[in-house]
Coordinates of N, CA, C and O in Angstrom, one line a residue:
M1 N -29.7 29.6 -29.9 CA -30.2 28.8 -28.8 C -29.9 27.4 -28.9 O -29.5 26.7 -27.9
K2 N -30.0 26.8 -30.1 CA -29.6 25.4 -30.3 C -28.1 25.2 -30.1 O -27.8 24.1 -29.5
K3 N -27.3 26.1 -30.5 CA -25.9 26.0 -30.3 C -25.5 26.0 -28.8 O -24.7 25.2 -28.4
R4 N -26.2 26.8 -28.1 CA -26.0 26.9 -26.6 C -26.4 25.6 -26.0 O -25.7 25.1 -25.1
S5 N -27.6 25.0 -26.3 CA -28.0 23.7 -25.8 C -27.1 22.6 -26.1 O -26.8 21.7 -25.3
L6 N -26.6 22.6 -27.4 CA -25.6 21.6 -27.8 C -24.3 21.7 -27.0 O -23.8 20.7 -26.6
L7 N -23.9 22.9 -26.8 CA -22.6 23.2 -26.0 C -22.8 22.7 -24.6 O -21.9 22.0 -24.0
I8 N -23.9 23.0 -24.0 CA -24.2 22.5 -22.6 C -24.3 21.0 -22.5 O -23.7 20.4 -21.6
G9 N -24.9 20.4 -23.5 CA -25.0 18.9 -23.6 C -23.6 18.3 -23.7 O -23.3 17.3 -23.0
L10 N -22.8 18.8 -24.6 CA -21.5 18.3 -24.8 C -20.6 18.5 -23.5 O -19.9 17.6 -23.2
S11 N -20.7 19.6 -22.9 CA -20.0 19.8 -21.6 C -20.4 18.8 -20.6 O -19.6 18.3 -19.8
L12 N -21.7 18.6 -20.5 CA -22.2 17.6 -19.5 C -21.7 16.2 -19.8 O -21.2 15.5 -18.9
L13 N -21.7 15.8 -21.0 CA -21.2 14.5 -21.4 C -19.7 14.3 -21.1 O -19.2 13.3 -20.7
T14 N -19.0 15.4 -21.4 CA -17.5 15.4 -21.2 C -17.3 15.2 -19.7 O -16.4 14.5 -19.2
G15 N -18.0 15.9 -18.8 CA -17.8 15.9 -17.4 C -18.1 14.5 -16.9 O -17.4 13.9 -16.0
I16 N -19.2 13.9 -17.4 CA -19.6 12.5 -16.9 C -18.5 11.5 -17.3 O -18.1 10.7 -16.6
A17 N -18.1 11.6 -18.6 CA -17.0 10.7 -19.1 C -15.7 10.8 -18.3 O -15.1 9.8 -17.9
S18 N -15.3 12.0 -18.0 CA -14.1 12.2 -17.3 C -14.2 11.7 -15.8 O -13.2 11.1 -15.3
S19 N -15.3 11.9 -15.2 CA -15.5 11.4 -13.8 C -15.5 9.9 -13.8 O -15.0 9.3 -12.8
L20 N -16.1 9.2 -14.8 CA -16.0 7.8 -14.8 C -14.6 7.3 -15.0 O -14.2 6.3 -14.4
I21 N -13.8 7.9 -15.9 CA -12.4 7.5 -16.1 C -11.6 7.7 -14.8 O -10.9 6.8 -14.4
L22 N -11.8 8.8 -14.1 CA -11.1 9.1 -12.9 C -11.4 8.0 -11.8 O -10.6 7.6 -11.1
R23 N -12.7 7.7 -11.7 CA -13.2 6.7 -10.8 C -12.5 5.3 -11.0 O -12.1 4.6 -10.1
K24 N -12.4 5.0 -12.3 CA -11.8 3.7 -12.7 C -10.3 3.7 -12.3 O -9.8 2.7 -11.8
E25 N -9.6 4.8 -12.6 CA -8.2 4.9 -12.2 C -8.0 4.8 -10.7 O -7.1 4.1 -10.3
R26 N -8.8 5.4 -9.9 CA -8.7 5.3 -8.5 C -8.9 3.9 -8.0 O -8.2 3.4 -7.1
Q27 N -9.8 3.1 -8.6 CA -10.0 1.8 -8.2 C -8.8 0.9 -8.6 O -8.5 -0.1 -7.9
K28 N -8.1 1.2 -9.7 CA -7.0 0.4 -10.0 C -5.9 0.5 -9.0 O -5.1 -0.4 -8.7
I29 N -5.7 1.7 -8.4 CA -4.6 2.0 -7.5 C -5.2 1.9 -6.1 O -4.9 2.8 -5.3
E30 N -5.9 0.9 -5.7 CA -6.5 0.8 -4.4 C -5.3 0.6 -3.4 O -4.5 -0.3 -3.6
P31 N -5.2 1.5 -2.4 CA -4.0 1.4 -1.5 C -3.8 0.1 -0.8 O -2.7 -0.3 -0.5
R32 N -4.9 -0.6 -0.6 CA -4.8 -1.9 0.2 C -4.1 -2.9 -0.6 O -3.4 -3.8 -0.1
Q33 N -4.2 -2.9 -1.9 CA -3.7 -4.0 -2.8 C -2.2 -3.9 -3.0 O -1.6 -5.0 -3.3
Q34 N -1.6 -2.8 -3.0 CA -0.2 -2.7 -3.3 C 0.7 -3.3 -2.3 O 1.9 -3.7 -2.6
Y35 N 0.2 -3.5 -1.1 CA 1.0 -4.1 0.0 C 0.8 -5.6 0.1 O 1.6 -6.3 0.7
V36 N -0.2 -6.1 -0.5 CA -0.6 -7.5 -0.5 C 0.5 -8.3 -1.3 O 0.8 -8.0 -2.4
G37 N 1.0 -9.4 -0.7 CA 1.9 -10.3 -1.4 C 3.0 -10.7 -0.5 O 3.0 -10.5 0.8
K38 N 4.0 -11.4 -1.1 CA 5.2 -11.9 -0.3 C 6.3 -11.0 -0.6 O 6.6 -10.6 -1.7
W39 N 7.1 -10.7 0.5 CA 8.2 -9.8 0.4 C 9.4 -10.5 1.1 O 9.2 -11.3 2.0
Q40 N 10.6 -10.1 0.8 CA 11.7 -10.5 1.5 C 12.7 -9.4 1.7 O 12.7 -8.4 1.0
F41 N 13.5 -9.6 2.8 CA 14.5 -8.6 3.1 C 15.7 -9.2 3.9 O 15.5 -10.4 4.3
T42 N 16.8 -8.6 3.9 CA 18.0 -9.1 4.7 C 18.1 -8.4 6.0 O 18.1 -7.2 6.1
S43 N 18.1 -9.2 7.1 CA 18.2 -8.6 8.4 C 19.5 -8.1 8.8 O 20.5 -8.3 8.0
K44 N 19.7 -7.6 10.0 CA 21.0 -7.1 10.5 C 22.0 -8.2 10.5 O 23.2 -8.0 10.3
T45 N 21.5 -9.4 10.8 CA 22.4 -10.6 10.9 C 22.7 -11.2 9.6 O 23.2 -12.3 9.5
K46 N 22.2 -10.6 8.5 CA 22.4 -11.1 7.1 C 21.6 -12.3 6.8 O 21.8 -13.0 5.8
D47 N 20.6 -12.6 7.6 CA 19.6 -13.6 7.3 C 18.6 -13.1 6.3 O 18.1 -11.9 6.5
T48 N 18.1 -13.9 5.4 CA 17.0 -13.5 4.5 C 15.7 -13.9 5.2 O 15.5 -15.1 5.4
L49 N 14.9 -12.9 5.4 CA 13.6 -13.1 6.0 C 12.5 -12.8 5.1 O 12.7 -12.0 4.1
S50 N 11.3 -13.4 5.3 CA 10.2 -13.1 4.4 C 9.0 -12.7 5.2 O 8.8 -13.2 6.3
I51 N 8.2 -11.8 4.6 CA 6.9 -11.5 5.2 C 5.9 -11.6 4.1 O 6.2 -11.5 3.0
E52 N 4.7 -11.9 4.6 CA 3.6 -11.9 3.7 C 2.4 -11.1 4.2 O 2.1 -11.2 5.4
I53 N 1.8 -10.3 3.4 CA 0.7 -9.5 3.8 C -0.5 -10.1 3.0 O -0.5 -10.0 1.8
T54 N -1.5 -10.6 3.7 CA -2.6 -11.2 3.0 C -3.6 -10.1 2.6 O -3.5 -8.9 3.0
S55 N -4.6 -10.5 1.8 CA -5.6 -9.5 1.4 C -6.4 -9.0 2.6 O -7.0 -7.9 2.4
E56 N -6.5 -9.7 3.7 CA -7.1 -9.1 4.9 C -6.1 -8.4 5.8 O -6.5 -8.0 6.9
H57 N -4.9 -8.2 5.3 CA -3.8 -7.5 5.9 C -3.3 -8.1 7.2 O -2.9 -7.5 8.1
S58 N -3.4 -9.5 7.2 CA -2.8 -10.3 8.2 C -1.3 -10.3 7.9 O -1.0 -10.3 6.7
L59 N -0.4 -10.4 8.8 CA 1.0 -10.5 8.6 C 1.6 -11.8 9.0 O 1.3 -12.3 10.1
L60 N 2.3 -12.4 8.0 CA 3.0 -13.6 8.3 C 4.5 -13.4 8.2 O 4.9 -12.8 7.2
I61 N 5.2 -13.7 9.2 CA 6.7 -13.6 9.2 C 7.3 -14.9 9.1 O 7.1 -15.8 10.0
N62 N 8.0 -15.2 8.0 CA 8.6 -16.5 7.8 C 7.5 -17.6 7.9 O 7.8 -18.7 8.4
G63 N 6.3 -17.3 7.4 CA 5.3 -18.3 7.3 C 4.4 -18.4 8.6 O 3.5 -19.2 8.7
K64 N 4.8 -17.7 9.7 CA 4.1 -17.8 10.9 C 3.2 -16.5 11.1 O 3.7 -15.4 11.0
L65 N 2.0 -16.7 11.5 CA 1.1 -15.6 11.7 C 1.5 -14.7 12.9 O 1.8 -15.2 13.9
S66 N 1.6 -13.4 12.6 CA 2.0 -12.5 13.6 C 0.8 -11.5 13.8 O 0.4 -10.8 12.9
P67 N 0.1 -11.6 15.0 CA -1.0 -10.7 15.2 C -0.7 -9.2 15.1 O 0.2 -8.8 15.8
T68 N -1.4 -8.5 14.3 CA -1.2 -7.1 14.1 C -2.6 -6.4 14.0 O -3.6 -7.0 13.7
V69 N -2.5 -5.1 14.2 CA -3.7 -4.2 14.0 C -3.3 -3.1 13.0 O -2.2 -2.6 13.1
I70 N -4.1 -2.8 12.1 CA -3.8 -1.7 11.1 C -4.0 -0.3 11.9 O -5.1 -0.1 12.4
V71 N -3.0 0.5 11.9 CA -3.0 1.8 12.5 C -3.3 2.9 11.4 O -4.0 3.8 11.6
E72 N -2.6 2.7 10.3 CA -2.7 3.7 9.2 C -2.6 2.9 7.8 O -1.8 2.0 7.7
L73 N -3.4 3.4 6.9 CA -3.3 2.8 5.5 C -3.6 3.9 4.5 O -4.7 4.4 4.4
T74 N -2.5 4.3 3.8 CA -2.6 5.3 2.8 C -2.0 4.7 1.5 O -1.4 3.6 1.6
P75 N -2.1 5.4 0.4 CA -1.4 4.9 -0.8 C 0.1 4.7 -0.7 O 0.7 3.9 -1.4
S76 N 0.7 5.4 0.2 CA 2.2 5.4 0.3 C 2.7 4.7 1.6 O 3.9 4.6 1.8
R77 N 1.7 4.3 2.5 CA 2.2 3.9 3.8 C 1.2 2.9 4.5 O 0.0 3.2 4.5
L78 N 1.7 1.8 5.0 CA 0.9 0.9 5.8 C 1.6 0.8 7.2 O 2.8 0.4 7.2
V79 N 0.8 1.1 8.2 CA 1.4 1.0 9.6 C 0.6 0.0 10.4 O -0.6 0.0 10.5
L80 N 1.4 -1.0 10.9 CA 0.8 -2.1 11.7 C 1.3 -2.0 13.1 O 2.5 -1.6 13.3
L81 N 0.5 -2.4 14.0 CA 0.9 -2.4 15.4 C 1.0 -3.9 15.8 O 0.0 -4.6 15.7
D82 N 2.1 -4.4 16.3 CA 2.3 -5.8 16.6 C 1.8 -6.1 18.0 O 1.4 -5.2 18.8
A83 N 1.8 -7.3 18.4 CA 1.3 -7.7 19.7 C 2.1 -7.2 20.9 O 1.5 -7.1 22.0
L84 N 3.3 -6.8 20.7 CA 4.1 -6.2 21.7 C 4.0 -4.7 21.8 O 4.6 -4.0 22.6
G85 N 3.2 -4.1 20.9 CA 3.0 -2.6 20.9 C 4.0 -1.9 20.0 O 4.1 -0.6 20.1
Y86 N 4.8 -2.5 19.2 CA 5.7 -1.9 18.3 C 5.1 -1.7 16.9 O 4.3 -2.5 16.5
H87 N 5.5 -0.7 16.2 CA 5.0 -0.4 14.9 C 5.9 -1.0 13.8 O 7.1 -1.1 14.0
L88 N 5.3 -1.5 12.8 CA 5.9 -2.0 11.6 C 5.4 -1.1 10.5 O 4.2 -1.1 10.3
I89 N 6.2 -0.4 9.9 CA 5.8 0.6 8.9 C 6.4 0.2 7.5 O 7.6 0.1 7.3
I90 N 5.5 0.0 6.6 CA 5.8 -0.3 5.2 C 5.5 0.9 4.4 O 4.4 1.4 4.4
E91 N 6.5 1.5 3.7 CA 6.4 2.7 3.0 C 6.8 2.5 1.5 O 7.7 1.7 1.3
Q92 N 6.1 3.2 0.6 CA 6.5 3.2 -0.8 C 7.0 4.6 -1.1 O 6.4 5.6 -0.9
K93 N 8.3 4.6 -1.6 CA 8.9 5.9 -2.1 C 9.4 5.6 -3.4 O 10.2 4.7 -3.6
D94 N 8.9 6.3 -4.4 CA 9.1 6.0 -5.8 C 8.7 4.6 -6.1 O 7.5 4.3 -5.9
Q95 N 9.6 3.7 -6.6 CA 9.2 2.4 -6.9 C 9.7 1.4 -5.8 O 9.6 0.2 -6.0
H96 N 10.3 1.9 -4.7 CA 10.9 1.1 -3.7 C 10.0 1.0 -2.4 O 9.3 2.0 -2.0
F97 N 9.9 -0.2 -1.8 CA 9.2 -0.4 -0.6 C 10.2 -0.6 0.5 O 11.2 -1.4 0.3
T98 N 10.0 0.0 1.7 CA 10.8 -0.2 2.8 C 10.0 -0.7 4.0 O 8.8 -0.4 4.1
L99 N 10.6 -1.4 4.9 CA 10.0 -1.8 6.2 C 10.8 -1.2 7.3 O 12.0 -1.3 7.4
Y100 N 10.1 -0.4 8.2 CA 10.7 0.1 9.4 C 10.2 -0.7 10.6 O 9.0 -0.8 10.8
D101 N 11.1 -1.3 11.3 CA 10.8 -2.1 12.5 C 11.1 -1.3 13.7 O 12.3 -1.1 14.0
E102 N 10.1 -0.8 14.4 CA 10.3 0.0 15.5 C 11.1 -0.7 16.7 O 11.9 -0.1 17.4
A103 N 10.8 -2.0 16.8 CA 11.5 -2.8 17.9 C 13.0 -2.8 17.7 O 13.7 -2.7 18.7
E104 N 13.4 -2.9 16.5 CA 14.9 -2.9 16.2 C 15.4 -1.5 15.8 O 16.6 -1.4 15.6
D105 N 14.5 -0.6 15.6 CA 14.9 0.8 15.1 C 15.7 0.7 13.9 O 16.8 1.2 13.8
C106 N 15.2 0.0 12.9 CA 16.0 -0.3 11.7 C 15.1 -0.3 10.4 O 13.9 -0.8 10.5
Y107 N 15.6 0.2 9.3 CA 14.9 0.1 8.0 C 15.5 -1.0 7.2 O 16.7 -1.3 7.2
Y108 N 14.6 -1.6 6.4 CA 15.0 -2.7 5.5 C 14.3 -2.5 4.1 O 13.2 -2.0 4.0
L109 N 15.1 -2.7 3.1 CA 14.6 -2.6 1.7 C 13.8 -3.9 1.4 O 14.4 -5.0 1.5
L110 N 12.6 -3.8 1.0 CA 11.8 -4.9 0.7 C 11.8 -5.3 -0.8 O 11.9 -4.4 -1.6
T111 N 11.9 -6.5 -1.1 CA 11.9 -7.0 -2.5 C 10.6 -7.9 -2.6 O 10.5 -8.9 -1.8
K112 N 9.8 -7.6 -3.6 CA 8.6 -8.4 -3.8 C 9.0 -9.8 -4.4 O 9.8 -9.8 -5.4
I113 N 8.4 -10.8 -3.9 CA 8.7 -12.2 -4.4 C 7.5 -12.5 -5.4 O 6.4 -12.4 -5.0
A114 N 7.8 -12.9 -6.5 CA 6.8 -13.2 -7.6 C 5.9 -14.3 -7.2 O 6.1 -15.1 -6.4

């Protein structure tokens, strides 16, 4: 009987410890934070442009605020709707981030600026 109680107690402690570790890991990879920061890309006209996504998910293009609304936010995708009704989609595939601009129907490779 004591062995059974000990086994149940150890199982319970293992379950609690693993759930705490998993919760901590999920908090580290909060989907909102991986998009925050300054990014740059090369446009069709070969100009280098920059975008910044703030912690409130406001979008600045070349330092100017661009009104947007969050449509979707997942660990691999951020979809914003701009003031003209076009989608700006930032996606992460492997270690690369891309920006799809619906207005120009074009994909751009994003580079994070330190």
